[in-house]
């Protein structure tokens, strides 16, 4: 009797296991477009509109960093149809053969892309990517608490200017952004590979650390809203969102220039619904769809034609704010020289 | 019916070893294989993500003074958290064990509650309490204990990291301690005192040694995970002072990725912890055999 029970349980377990392997990946008869994207980076309404118009299902999963995305794709067979890497990550993923070459004839709305993002250096000819949303890093601050208002990286890096705000300042927890800002402040390129310039940046950052409350990329805007911090190194879109919750917040782009990023749609190798993915990219480039996304996400769209349809409050806020005459850099992949940055970063955090 | 005696003693002919099959499969797939992969990666060269050529160099790279410093800091933090957990947990378990059985059950149940909530959410709750202009500062300000412009800066310090770790792992200290104390025969304390021991002597010469397995168990359950925790130093430490868990995480999920170094770090940590635990149990067994 016991033998029989044991056998039944074992058989059930094996059967369940087999069933899980066989059935789970294709449970739905309707095609399902699987999107792997940053958190809160697309309006769910837009996904619903696409589902309705094309009679498909769309699912969304999230990642927290470009490297997180890269690790998942490297591990293989992610099953995702669309991903949204930043510029330097497009280069890396394409180089490793993890992205599919795009059939641009299937994306006629590509003509809506603004000139700034057309044929970018990180992906010449849009072979692997189509620009989606962009932003810049700068200084978010509380105008009631920070006087005079910051206008330069010096306001975030010079000890004498930081003293009144000691312990009330946050920096991004992002190696290239933080070291890049220090380099720009020192008059160097944020993509430098000169060890002496990086040494200089390291010393500056170590001095600055005494005034820094925290390094935080995910929650810095909440701290600005609550008043826990009064000044934060951060991204335009996040500050734009924070401003809707606390009207005392402003965003400054340092006059020395800053880093700009653009996140792009790309199709990972092995994605099961390639045609549908192309259809989706083209769909998001419709002006009204782009505008809807911008109004939800608070980041600026690479779609020039969407501009007139964007909520004026968003259009005049930090998201679209690009002062004339300011220099912008992309984060470039530096190959082996990444090591130099990593050493500065580890030392900054290890001390 | 024959063979009753055999069944009672467990020496039955019925030995269905294949019943272990599901567990073995589970163990192979979810424990041995990932560990094997990690071990294998630690002997490859870094690439994107790895280059398929063997090297032992990753372990050499661990001798970087900066990494050693981070490792030392992790040891200190984990030890501090363990000590605080023990200092809070032992009296707590003692108190619980001395209550009437029904109340004991209730108290035990109460200590389980923090485990039901997501520990990340609880960490955020601590941050709301401790941050500048947070609940605690406002309360103290309202009570007049601090001035309106005073900034206590409680959060984003080494102490707040230890606090966070203590909060995460305190239940794991209390359970083994409670289990030992619950079995403890309280009459032994009376006996010791009848024989002339002071109350203090009775506690530390009789109760403490007899509950030592609980103390060691609790300390291991707190120290080991605290050593590898990377969420608390990031959130409650403001990512200002990296612990070894942060370094491992960054080598896997940040620029520049270096899986082999991360794997070598993780493997080394595991070997060190296993060796320490093994050495302890060996020592404890000999101690027991001699004593």
Coordinates of C-alpha atoms in Angstrom, one line a residue:
Chain A
X1 CA 0.0 0.0 0.0
X2 CA 2.7 2.5 1.0
X3 CA 4.5 1.5 -2.1
X4 CA 1.6 2.4 -4.2
X5 CA 1.1 5.8 -2.6
X6 CA 4.8 6.6 -2.9
X7 CA 4.7 5.7 -6.6
X8 CA 1.6 7.8 -7.2
X9 CA 3.2 10.9 -5.5
X10 CA 6.4 10.4 -7.5
X11 CA 4.5 10.0 -10.7
X12 CA 2.5 13.1 -10.0
X13 CA 5.6 15.1 -9.3
X14 CA 7.3 14.0 -12.4
X15 CA 4.2 14.7 -14.5
X16 CA 3.8 18.1 -13.0
X17 CA 7.4 18.9 -13.8
X18 CA 7.0 17.7 -17.4
X19 CA 3.8 19.7 -17.8
X20 CA 5.4 22.8 -16.5
X21 CA 8.3 22.5 -19.0
X22 CA 6.0 21.8 -21.9
X23 CA 3.0 24.0 -21.4
X24 CA 4.0 27.2 -19.6
X25 CA 5.9 29.0 -22.4
X26 CA 3.0 28.8 -24.8
X27 CA -0.2 29.1 -22.7
X28 CA -2.0 31.7 -24.8
X29 CA -3.4 31.1 -28.3
X30 CA -3.3 34.9 -29.0
X31 CA 0.2 36.2 -29.9
X32 CA 1.8 37.9 -26.8
X33 CA 4.2 40.7 -27.2
X34 CA 6.6 40.7 -24.3
X35 CA 8.3 44.0 -23.4
X36 CA 11.2 44.3 -21.1
X37 CA 11.5 47.9 -20.1
X38 CA 12.5 50.3 -17.3
X39 CA 10.0 50.8 -14.5
X40 CA 7.1 53.2 -15.2
X41 CA 8.5 53.9 -18.6
X42 CA 5.4 53.4 -20.7
X43 CA 1.7 54.3 -20.2
X44 CA -0.3 51.1 -19.6
X45 CA -3.1 52.8 -21.6
X46 CA -0.8 52.7 -24.7
X47 CA -0.3 49.0 -24.2
X48 CA -4.1 48.5 -24.0
X49 CA -4.6 50.6 -27.2
X50 CA -2.1 48.4 -29.0
X51 CA -3.7 45.2 -27.7
X52 CA -7.1 46.4 -29.0
X53 CA -6.0 47.6 -32.4
X54 CA -3.8 44.5 -33.2
X55 CA -5.9 41.9 -31.3
X56 CA -2.8 40.7 -29.3
X57 CA -1.8 40.6 -25.7
X58 CA 1.1 42.7 -24.3
X59 CA 3.0 42.0 -21.2
X60 CA 5.6 44.1 -19.5
X61 CA 8.5 43.2 -17.2
X62 CA 10.9 45.7 -15.7
X63 CA 14.6 46.0 -15.1
X64 CA 16.5 48.5 -13.0
X65 CA 19.7 49.1 -14.9
X66 CA 21.2 48.6 -18.4
X67 CA 23.6 46.0 -16.9
X68 CA 20.6 44.2 -15.4
X69 CA 19.1 44.0 -18.9
X70 CA 22.4 42.9 -20.4
X71 CA 22.9 40.1 -17.9
X72 CA 19.4 38.8 -18.7
X73 CA 20.0 38.8 -22.4
X74 CA 23.5 37.2 -22.0
X75 CA 22.0 34.4 -20.0
X76 CA 20.1 33.6 -23.2
X77 CA 16.6 32.8 -24.3
X78 CA 14.9 35.7 -22.5
X79 CA 11.8 35.3 -24.6
X80 CA 11.4 39.1 -24.8
X81 CA 10.3 40.7 -28.0
X82 CA 11.4 44.3 -27.2
X83 CA 13.9 45.9 -24.9
X84 CA 14.8 49.5 -24.2
X85 CA 18.6 49.9 -23.7
X86 CA 20.3 53.3 -23.4
X87 CA 22.7 54.5 -26.1
X88 CA 26.0 52.9 -24.9
X89 CA 24.2 49.6 -24.1
X90 CA 22.8 49.5 -27.7
X91 CA 26.4 49.5 -28.9
X92 CA 27.4 46.8 -26.5
X93 CA 24.4 44.5 -27.1
X94 CA 24.8 44.9 -30.9
X95 CA 28.5 44.2 -30.7
X96 CA 27.8 40.9 -28.8
X97 CA 25.2 39.9 -31.4
X98 CA 22.3 40.1 -28.9
X99 CA 20.2 42.4 -31.1
X100 CA 18.4 41.8 -34.4
X101 CA 19.0 44.1 -37.3
X102 CA 15.8 46.2 -37.9
X103 CA 13.9 46.2 -41.1
X104 CA 13.4 50.0 -41.2
X105 CA 10.9 49.7 -44.1
X106 CA 8.5 48.4 -41.5
X107 CA 8.9 51.5 -39.4
X108 CA 7.8 54.4 -41.6
X109 CA 7.1 56.6 -38.6
X110 CA 10.9 56.8 -38.1
X111 CA 10.7 60.0 -40.1
X112 CA 9.1 61.6 -37.0
X113 CA 12.3 61.4 -35.0
X114 CA 13.9 64.7 -34.3
X115 CA 17.2 65.6 -36.0
X116 CA 19.1 65.4 -32.7
X117 CA 18.5 61.7 -32.4
X118 CA 18.6 60.7 -36.1
X119 CA 21.5 58.5 -37.2
X120 CA 23.2 58.5 -33.8
X121 CA 26.9 57.8 -33.3
X122 CA 26.1 54.9 -30.9
X123 CA 24.1 53.1 -33.6
X124 CA 24.8 54.5 -37.1
X125 CA 21.8 54.2 -39.5
X126 CA 19.5 52.9 -36.8
X127 CA 20.6 49.4 -37.6
X128 CA 19.6 48.1 -34.2
X129 CA 17.6 50.7 -32.4
X130 CA 14.9 53.4 -32.6
X131 CA 15.1 56.3 -30.2
X132 CA 12.3 56.4 -27.6
X133 CA 12.6 58.8 -24.7
X134 CA 15.5 61.0 -23.6
X135 CA 16.6 63.0 -20.6
X136 CA 19.6 64.8 -19.1
X137 CA 21.1 64.7 -15.7
X138 CA 21.3 68.0 -13.7
X139 CA 20.5 69.4 -10.3
X140 CA 17.1 69.1 -8.8
X141 CA 16.6 71.5 -5.8
X142 CA 14.1 73.1 -3.5
X143 CA 13.9 76.8 -4.4
X144 CA 12.8 77.8 -0.9
X145 CA 15.8 76.1 0.7
X146 CA 18.6 76.6 -1.7
X147 CA 19.7 80.2 -2.3
X148 CA 21.1 81.3 -4.6
X149 CA 19.8 78.6 -7.0
X150 CA 22.4 76.3 -8.4
X151 CA 23.6 77.0 -11.9
X152 CA 26.9 75.2 -12.1
X153 CA 28.4 71.8 -11.1
X154 CA 30.4 73.8 -8.6
X155 CA 27.3 74.2 -6.5
X156 CA 27.3 70.4 -6.1
X157 CA 31.0 69.8 -5.8
X158 CA 32.7 72.8 -4.0
X159 CA 32.9 72.2 -0.3
X160 CA 32.4 75.9 0.6
X161 CA 29.2 76.1 -1.5
X162 CA 28.0 72.8 -0.1
X163 CA 28.5 73.5 3.6
X164 CA 25.0 75.0 4.3
X165 CA 23.4 71.9 2.8
X166 CA 25.7 69.2 4.3
X167 CA 23.8 66.0 4.8
X168 CA 21.0 67.3 2.7
X169 CA 22.4 66.5 -0.7
X170 CA 22.1 63.3 -2.8
X171 CA 24.0 62.0 -5.8
X172 CA 23.0 59.4 -8.3
X173 CA 24.2 55.9 -7.4
X174 CA 25.5 55.6 -10.9
X175 CA 29.2 55.3 -11.7
X176 CA 29.4 57.0 -15.0
X177 CA 26.9 59.8 -14.1
X178 CA 28.7 60.7 -10.8
X179 CA 32.3 60.5 -12.1
X180 CA 31.1 62.2 -15.4
X181 CA 29.6 65.2 -13.5
X182 CA 32.9 65.5 -11.5
X183 CA 34.9 65.4 -14.8
X184 CA 32.7 68.0 -16.4
X185 CA 33.1 70.3 -13.4
X186 CA 36.9 69.9 -13.7
X187 CA 36.7 70.9 -17.4
X188 CA 37.4 67.4 -18.7
X189 CA 35.3 65.1 -21.0
X190 CA 33.0 62.7 -19.1
X191 CA 34.3 60.0 -21.4
X192 CA 38.0 60.7 -20.7
X193 CA 40.4 57.8 -20.5
X194 CA 43.2 59.9 -19.0
X195 CA 44.2 58.3 -15.6
X196 CA 45.4 61.7 -14.2
X197 CA 42.0 63.4 -15.0
X198 CA 40.2 60.5 -13.3
X199 CA 42.5 60.8 -10.3
X200 CA 41.6 64.4 -10.1
X201 CA 37.9 63.5 -10.2
X202 CA 38.4 60.9 -7.5
X203 CA 39.9 63.4 -5.1
X204 CA 37.1 65.8 -5.8
X205 CA 34.5 63.1 -5.1
X206 CA 36.2 62.0 -1.9
X207 CA 36.1 65.6 -0.6
X208 CA 32.5 65.9 -1.6
X209 CA 31.4 62.7 0.1
X210 CA 31.5 64.3 3.5
X211 CA 28.6 66.5 2.5
X212 CA 26.6 63.8 0.7
X213 CA 23.6 62.2 2.5
X214 CA 23.4 59.3 0.1
X215 CA 24.0 57.9 -3.4
X216 CA 20.6 57.1 -4.8
X217 CA 19.2 56.7 -8.3
X218 CA 15.9 55.1 -7.5
X219 CA 14.4 57.2 -4.7
X220 CA 16.2 60.6 -4.9
X221 CA 13.1 62.3 -6.2
X222 CA 11.0 61.1 -3.2
X223 CA 13.6 62.5 -0.9
X224 CA 13.4 65.9 -2.6
X225 CA 9.6 65.8 -2.3
X226 CA 9.7 65.0 1.4
X227 CA 12.3 67.6 2.1
X228 CA 14.8 65.0 3.3
X229 CA 17.2 66.4 0.8
X230 CA 17.2 69.9 -0.7
X231 CA 19.5 69.4 -3.6
X232 CA 19.9 66.2 -5.7
X233 CA 22.0 65.1 -8.7
X234 CA 19.3 63.6 -10.8
X235 CA 17.5 62.9 -14.1
X236 CA 15.2 65.5 -15.7
X237 CA 12.1 63.2 -15.9
X238 CA 12.3 62.2 -12.3
X239 CA 12.5 65.8 -11.2
X240 CA 9.6 66.6 -13.5
X241 CA 7.5 64.0 -11.8
X242 CA 8.6 65.1 -8.3
X243 CA 7.6 68.7 -9.2
X244 CA 4.0 67.5 -9.7
X245 CA 4.1 66.6 -6.0
X246 CA 6.0 69.5 -4.6
X247 CA 5.8 72.8 -6.4
X248 CA 8.9 74.2 -4.7
X249 CA 11.2 71.9 -6.7
X250 CA 13.2 73.1 -9.7
X251 CA 15.7 71.6 -12.1
X252 CA 18.9 73.3 -13.2
X253 CA 21.2 72.2 -16.0
X254 CA 24.7 73.2 -15.1
X255 CA 26.2 75.8 -17.5
X256 CA 29.3 73.6 -18.1
X257 CA 27.1 71.0 -19.7
X258 CA 26.0 67.6 -18.7
X259 CA 25.3 64.0 -19.8
X260 CA 22.3 63.2 -22.0
X261 CA 20.8 59.8 -22.5
X262 CA 18.4 58.4 -24.9
X263 CA 16.7 55.0 -24.5
X264 CA 15.8 53.1 -27.6
X265 CA 13.6 50.3 -28.7
X266 CA 15.6 47.2 -29.8
X267 CA 14.6 43.7 -30.7
X268 CA 16.7 41.0 -28.8
X269 CA 17.8 37.9 -30.7
X270 CA 15.5 35.0 -30.0
X271 CA 12.4 37.2 -29.5
X272 CA 9.5 35.1 -30.9
X273 CA 7.3 37.9 -32.4
X274 CA 9.7 40.0 -34.5
X275 CA 7.0 41.4 -36.9
X276 CA 4.7 42.4 -34.0
X277 CA 7.7 44.1 -32.3
X278 CA 8.3 46.2 -35.4
X279 CA 4.7 47.0 -35.6
X280 CA 4.8 48.1 -31.9
X281 CA 7.8 50.4 -32.5
X282 CA 6.0 52.0 -35.4
X283 CA 2.9 52.4 -33.3
X284 CA 4.7 54.2 -30.5
X285 CA 6.1 56.7 -33.0
X286 CA 2.6 57.9 -33.9
X287 CA 2.6 61.5 -32.6
X288 CA -0.5 61.0 -30.5
X289 CA 0.8 57.8 -28.9
X290 CA 4.2 59.4 -28.2
X291 CA 2.5 62.4 -26.6
X292 CA 0.4 60.1 -24.4
X293 CA 3.6 58.3 -23.2
X294 CA 5.3 61.6 -22.5
X295 CA 2.4 62.9 -20.5
X296 CA 2.4 59.7 -18.4
X297 CA 6.2 59.1 -18.0
X298 CA 7.3 62.8 -17.8
X299 CA 10.4 62.1 -20.0
X300 CA 10.8 63.9 -23.3
X301 CA 10.1 61.9 -26.5
X302 CA 12.6 61.6 -29.4
X303 CA 9.5 62.0 -31.6
X304 CA 9.5 65.7 -32.8
X305 CA 6.0 65.4 -34.2
X306 CA 4.6 64.7 -30.7
X307 CA 5.8 68.0 -29.3
X308 CA 2.6 70.0 -30.2
X309 CA 0.4 67.3 -28.6
X310 CA 2.3 67.1 -25.3
X311 CA 0.7 68.7 -22.2
X312 CA 2.0 72.3 -22.1
X313 CA 2.9 71.8 -18.4
X314 CA 5.3 69.0 -19.3
X315 CA 6.6 70.8 -22.3
X316 CA 7.7 73.8 -20.3
X317 CA 8.9 71.8 -17.3
X318 CA 12.3 70.1 -16.7
X319 CA 11.7 67.3 -19.1
X320 CA 12.0 69.3 -22.3
X321 CA 14.3 72.0 -20.8
X322 CA 17.4 72.4 -22.9
X323 CA 19.1 75.7 -22.5
X324 CA 20.9 77.1 -25.6
X325 CA 24.7 76.9 -25.8
X326 CA 25.0 74.1 -23.2
X327 CA 27.1 71.1 -24.2
X328 CA 25.7 67.6 -24.0
X329 CA 27.6 64.3 -24.0
X330 CA 26.5 60.7 -24.4
X331 CA 28.0 58.1 -22.1
X332 CA 30.3 56.1 -24.4
X333 CA 31.4 52.6 -23.8
X334 CA 35.1 52.9 -23.1
X335 CA 36.1 49.2 -23.3
X336 CA 39.0 48.4 -21.1
X337 CA 39.2 51.9 -19.8
X338 CA 35.9 51.2 -17.9
X339 CA 38.3 49.7 -15.4
X340 CA 39.7 53.1 -14.5
X341 CA 36.2 54.3 -13.7
X342 CA 35.4 51.2 -11.7
X343 CA 38.5 51.8 -9.6
X344 CA 37.5 55.4 -8.8
X345 CA 34.0 54.2 -7.9
X346 CA 35.1 51.3 -5.7
X347 CA 37.5 53.6 -3.9
X348 CA 34.8 56.2 -3.4
X349 CA 32.4 53.5 -2.0
X350 CA 35.1 51.5 -0.2
X351 CA 36.5 54.3 1.9
Chain B
X1 CA 1.7 -10.1 11.1
X2 CA 5.3 -10.6 11.3
X3 CA 8.2 -8.1 11.2
X4 CA 6.5 -5.8 13.7
X5 CA 9.7 -5.5 15.6
X6 CA 11.6 -4.5 12.5
X7 CA 9.0 -1.8 11.6
X8 CA 9.1 -0.4 15.1
X9 CA 12.8 0.0 15.1
X10 CA 12.9 1.4 11.6
X11 CA 15.1 -1.5 10.4
X12 CA 12.5 -2.5 7.8
X13 CA 13.2 -4.2 4.5
X14 CA 11.1 -1.5 3.0
X15 CA 13.7 1.0 2.0
X16 CA 12.5 2.9 -1.0
X17 CA 15.5 4.9 -1.8
X18 CA 13.9 6.2 -5.0
X19 CA 11.5 8.2 -2.9
X20 CA 14.4 10.6 -2.5
X21 CA 14.4 11.1 -6.2
X22 CA 12.3 14.3 -6.3
X23 CA 14.3 15.8 -3.5
X24 CA 17.5 14.8 -5.2
X25 CA 16.4 16.3 -8.5
X26 CA 15.4 19.5 -6.7
X27 CA 18.8 19.6 -4.9
X28 CA 20.7 19.0 -8.1
X29 CA 18.9 21.5 -10.2
X30 CA 18.5 24.3 -7.7
X31 CA 21.6 24.0 -5.5
X32 CA 24.4 21.9 -7.0
X33 CA 24.1 23.2 -10.5
X34 CA 24.0 27.0 -9.8
X35 CA 26.9 26.5 -7.3
X36 CA 28.8 24.5 -10.0
X37 CA 28.2 27.3 -12.5
X38 CA 29.3 29.9 -10.0
X39 CA 32.5 27.9 -9.3
X40 CA 33.2 27.4 -13.0
X41 CA 32.8 31.1 -13.8
X42 CA 35.2 32.0 -11.0
X43 CA 37.9 30.2 -13.0
X44 CA 37.2 31.9 -16.3
X45 CA 38.4 35.2 -17.7
X46 CA 36.2 38.2 -17.7
X47 CA 34.6 39.1 -21.0
X48 CA 31.1 39.8 -22.0
X49 CA 30.2 38.1 -19.8
X50 CA 33.0 35.6 -19.7
X51 CA 35.8 34.4 -22.0
X52 CA 36.2 30.6 -22.2
X53 CA 39.7 30.3 -21.0
X54 CA 40.8 29.0 -17.6
X55 CA 42.6 31.1 -15.0
X56 CA 43.1 31.1 -11.3
X57 CA 43.8 34.8 -11.4
X58 CA 40.4 35.9 -10.2
X59 CA 41.2 34.6 -6.7
X60 CA 44.5 36.5 -6.8
X61 CA 42.6 39.7 -7.7
X62 CA 40.8 39.4 -4.4
X63 CA 43.9 40.4 -2.5
X64 CA 43.3 44.0 -3.6
X65 CA 43.7 46.1 -0.3
X66 CA 40.5 47.9 -1.1
X67 CA 38.5 44.7 -1.3
X68 CA 40.1 43.4 1.9
X69 CA 39.1 46.6 3.6
X70 CA 35.5 46.2 2.4
X71 CA 35.6 42.6 3.5
X72 CA 36.9 43.6 7.0
X73 CA 34.1 46.2 7.2
X74 CA 31.5 43.6 6.3
X75 CA 32.9 41.3 9.1
X76 CA 32.7 44.2 11.6
X77 CA 29.2 45.2 10.6
X78 CA 27.9 41.6 10.6
X79 CA 29.5 41.0 14.0
X80 CA 28.1 44.1 15.5
X81 CA 24.6 43.2 14.2
X82 CA 25.0 39.7 15.6
X83 CA 26.1 41.1 19.0
X84 CA 23.2 43.5 19.2
X85 CA 20.8 40.7 18.2
X86 CA 22.1 38.5 20.9
X87 CA 21.9 41.3 23.5
X88 CA 18.3 41.9 22.6
X89 CA 17.3 38.3 21.7
X90 CA 18.6 36.5 24.8
X91 CA 16.6 38.5 27.4
X92 CA 13.6 38.3 25.0
X93 CA 13.8 34.6 24.6
X94 CA 14.3 34.2 28.3
X95 CA 11.3 36.3 29.1
X96 CA 9.2 34.3 26.6
X97 CA 10.3 31.0 28.0
X98 CA 9.3 32.0 31.5
X99 CA 5.7 32.7 30.7
X100 CA 2.8 30.3 31.1
X101 CA 2.5 28.0 28.0
X102 CA -0.5 29.8 26.5
X103 CA 1.2 33.2 26.7
X104 CA 4.4 31.7 25.3
X105 CA 2.5 30.6 22.2
X106 CA 1.1 34.1 21.8
X107 CA 4.5 35.8 22.2
X108 CA 6.1 33.3 19.8
X109 CA 3.4 34.1 17.3
X110 CA 4.0 37.9 17.7
X111 CA 7.7 37.5 16.9
X112 CA 6.7 35.8 13.6
X113 CA 4.8 38.9 12.4
X114 CA 7.7 40.9 11.0
X115 CA 8.5 37.9 8.8
X116 CA 5.2 38.2 7.1
X117 CA 5.8 41.7 5.9
X118 CA 8.2 42.3 3.0
X119 CA 11.5 43.2 4.6
X120 CA 12.1 45.8 1.9
X121 CA 8.9 47.6 2.8
X122 CA 10.0 47.5 6.5
X123 CA 13.3 48.9 5.6
X124 CA 11.6 51.8 3.9
X125 CA 9.5 52.3 7.0
X126 CA 12.7 52.6 9.1
X127 CA 13.9 55.2 6.6
X128 CA 10.8 57.2 7.0
X129 CA 11.3 57.1 10.8
X130 CA 14.9 58.0 10.8
X131 CA 15.5 60.4 7.9
X132 CA 16.1 64.1 8.2
X133 CA 12.7 65.8 8.9
X134 CA 11.4 62.2 9.5
X135 CA 8.9 61.0 12.1
X136 CA 11.5 60.7 14.9
X137 CA 13.1 64.1 14.3
X138 CA 9.7 65.8 14.1
X139 CA 8.6 64.1 17.3
X140 CA 11.7 65.1 19.2
X141 CA 11.3 68.6 17.9
X142 CA 7.7 68.8 18.9
X143 CA 8.6 67.5 22.4
X144 CA 11.3 70.2 22.6
X145 CA 14.1 67.7 22.9
X146 CA 15.9 69.2 19.9
X147 CA 15.9 72.7 18.4
X148 CA 14.1 73.5 15.2
X149 CA 17.3 73.7 13.1
X150 CA 18.9 70.6 14.6
X151 CA 19.7 67.9 12.2
X152 CA 20.4 64.5 13.9
X153 CA 21.5 62.7 10.7
X154 CA 20.5 59.3 12.0
X155 CA 20.1 57.7 8.6
X156 CA 22.9 56.9 6.2
X157 CA 25.4 56.1 8.9
X158 CA 27.2 52.9 9.9
X159 CA 25.0 52.7 12.9
X160 CA 21.8 52.9 10.8
X161 CA 23.2 50.0 8.7
X162 CA 23.7 47.9 11.9
X163 CA 20.2 48.8 13.0
X164 CA 18.7 47.7 9.7
X165 CA 20.6 44.4 9.9
X166 CA 19.5 43.8 13.4
X167 CA 15.9 44.5 12.4
X168 CA 16.1 42.1 9.5
X169 CA 17.6 39.2 11.4
X170 CA 16.5 39.5 15.0
X171 CA 13.8 36.8 14.7
X172 CA 16.4 34.3 13.5
X173 CA 18.3 34.9 16.7
X174 CA 15.2 34.6 18.9
X175 CA 13.9 31.2 17.6
X176 CA 16.9 29.0 18.4
X177 CA 17.4 30.8 21.7
X178 CA 13.8 30.3 22.6
X179 CA 14.0 26.6 21.5
X180 CA 17.0 26.1 23.9
X181 CA 15.5 28.1 26.8
X182 CA 12.1 26.4 26.4
X183 CA 13.7 23.0 27.0
X184 CA 15.8 24.3 29.9
X185 CA 15.0 22.8 33.3
X186 CA 14.5 25.9 35.5
X187 CA 15.0 23.7 38.6
X188 CA 18.7 23.6 37.8
X189 CA 18.9 27.3 38.7
X190 CA 17.3 26.6 42.1
X191 CA 19.6 23.7 42.6
X192 CA 22.7 25.8 41.8
X193 CA 21.5 28.5 44.2
X194 CA 20.8 25.9 46.9
X195 CA 24.4 24.9 46.5
X196 CA 25.6 28.4 47.2
X197 CA 25.7 30.0 43.8
X198 CA 24.6 33.6 43.5
X199 CA 21.9 34.3 41.0
X200 CA 24.4 35.6 38.5
X201 CA 26.7 32.7 38.9
X202 CA 23.8 30.3 38.3
X203 CA 22.9 32.1 35.1
X204 CA 26.2 32.2 33.6
X205 CA 27.7 28.9 34.9
X206 CA 24.5 26.8 34.4
X207 CA 22.0 28.4 32.1
X208 CA 24.4 30.0 29.6
X209 CA 26.4 26.8 28.9
X210 CA 23.3 24.7 28.6
X211 CA 21.7 27.1 26.1
X212 CA 25.0 27.5 24.2
X213 CA 23.7 25.5 21.2
X214 CA 20.9 28.0 20.8
X215 CA 23.3 30.9 21.1
X216 CA 25.6 29.5 18.5
X217 CA 22.7 28.6 16.2
X218 CA 21.2 32.1 16.5
X219 CA 24.6 33.8 15.9
X220 CA 25.2 31.7 12.8
X221 CA 21.7 32.4 11.5
X222 CA 22.3 36.1 11.9
X223 CA 25.9 36.5 11.1
X224 CA 26.0 34.6 7.8
X225 CA 23.2 36.4 6.0
X226 CA 24.2 39.7 7.5
X227 CA 27.6 39.3 6.0
X228 CA 26.2 39.1 2.5
X229 CA 23.4 41.6 2.8
X230 CA 23.5 44.3 0.1
X231 CA 20.1 45.9 0.4
X232 CA 20.5 47.4 3.9
X233 CA 23.9 49.2 3.2
X234 CA 22.4 50.5 0.0
X235 CA 19.2 51.8 1.4
X236 CA 19.9 52.6 5.1
X237 CA 23.6 53.3 4.5
X238 CA 22.9 55.6 1.5
X239 CA 25.2 53.4 -0.6
X240 CA 28.1 55.3 0.9
X241 CA 30.0 52.4 2.4
X242 CA 30.0 49.3 0.3
X243 CA 29.9 45.9 2.0
X244 CA 31.0 42.8 0.3
X245 CA 27.5 42.0 -0.9
X246 CA 27.4 45.3 -2.8
X247 CA 30.7 44.6 -4.5
X248 CA 29.5 41.2 -5.6
X249 CA 26.2 42.7 -6.9
X250 CA 28.0 45.5 -8.8
X251 CA 30.3 43.1 -10.5
X252 CA 27.3 41.2 -11.9
X253 CA 24.9 44.1 -12.6
X254 CA 27.0 47.3 -13.1
X255 CA 29.6 48.6 -15.4
X256 CA 32.1 47.2 -16.0
X257 CA 30.7 43.7 -15.5
X258 CA 33.1 41.2 -14.1
X259 CA 31.3 38.0 -13.4
X260 CA 34.5 36.0 -12.7
X261 CA 35.5 38.4 -9.9
X262 CA 32.0 38.4 -8.5
X263 CA 31.9 34.6 -8.5
X264 CA 35.4 34.3 -7.0
X265 CA 34.3 36.7 -4.2
X266 CA 31.0 34.8 -3.6
X267 CA 32.9 31.4 -3.6
X268 CA 35.5 32.7 -1.2
X269 CA 32.9 34.0 1.2
X270 CA 31.1 30.7 1.1
X271 CA 34.2 28.6 1.7
X272 CA 35.3 30.9 4.6
X273 CA 31.9 30.7 6.3
X274 CA 31.6 26.9 5.7
X275 CA 35.1 26.4 7.1
X276 CA 34.4 28.5 10.2
X277 CA 31.1 26.6 10.9
X278 CA 32.8 23.3 10.3
X279 CA 35.7 24.2 12.6
X280 CA 33.3 25.3 15.3
X281 CA 31.3 22.1 15.2
X282 CA 34.4 20.0 15.3
X283 CA 35.7 22.0 18.2
X284 CA 32.3 21.7 19.9
X285 CA 32.2 18.0 19.5
X286 CA 35.7 17.5 20.9
X287 CA 34.8 19.8 23.8
X288 CA 31.7 17.8 24.4
X289 CA 33.6 14.5 24.2
X290 CA 36.2 15.7 26.7
X291 CA 33.8 17.6 29.0

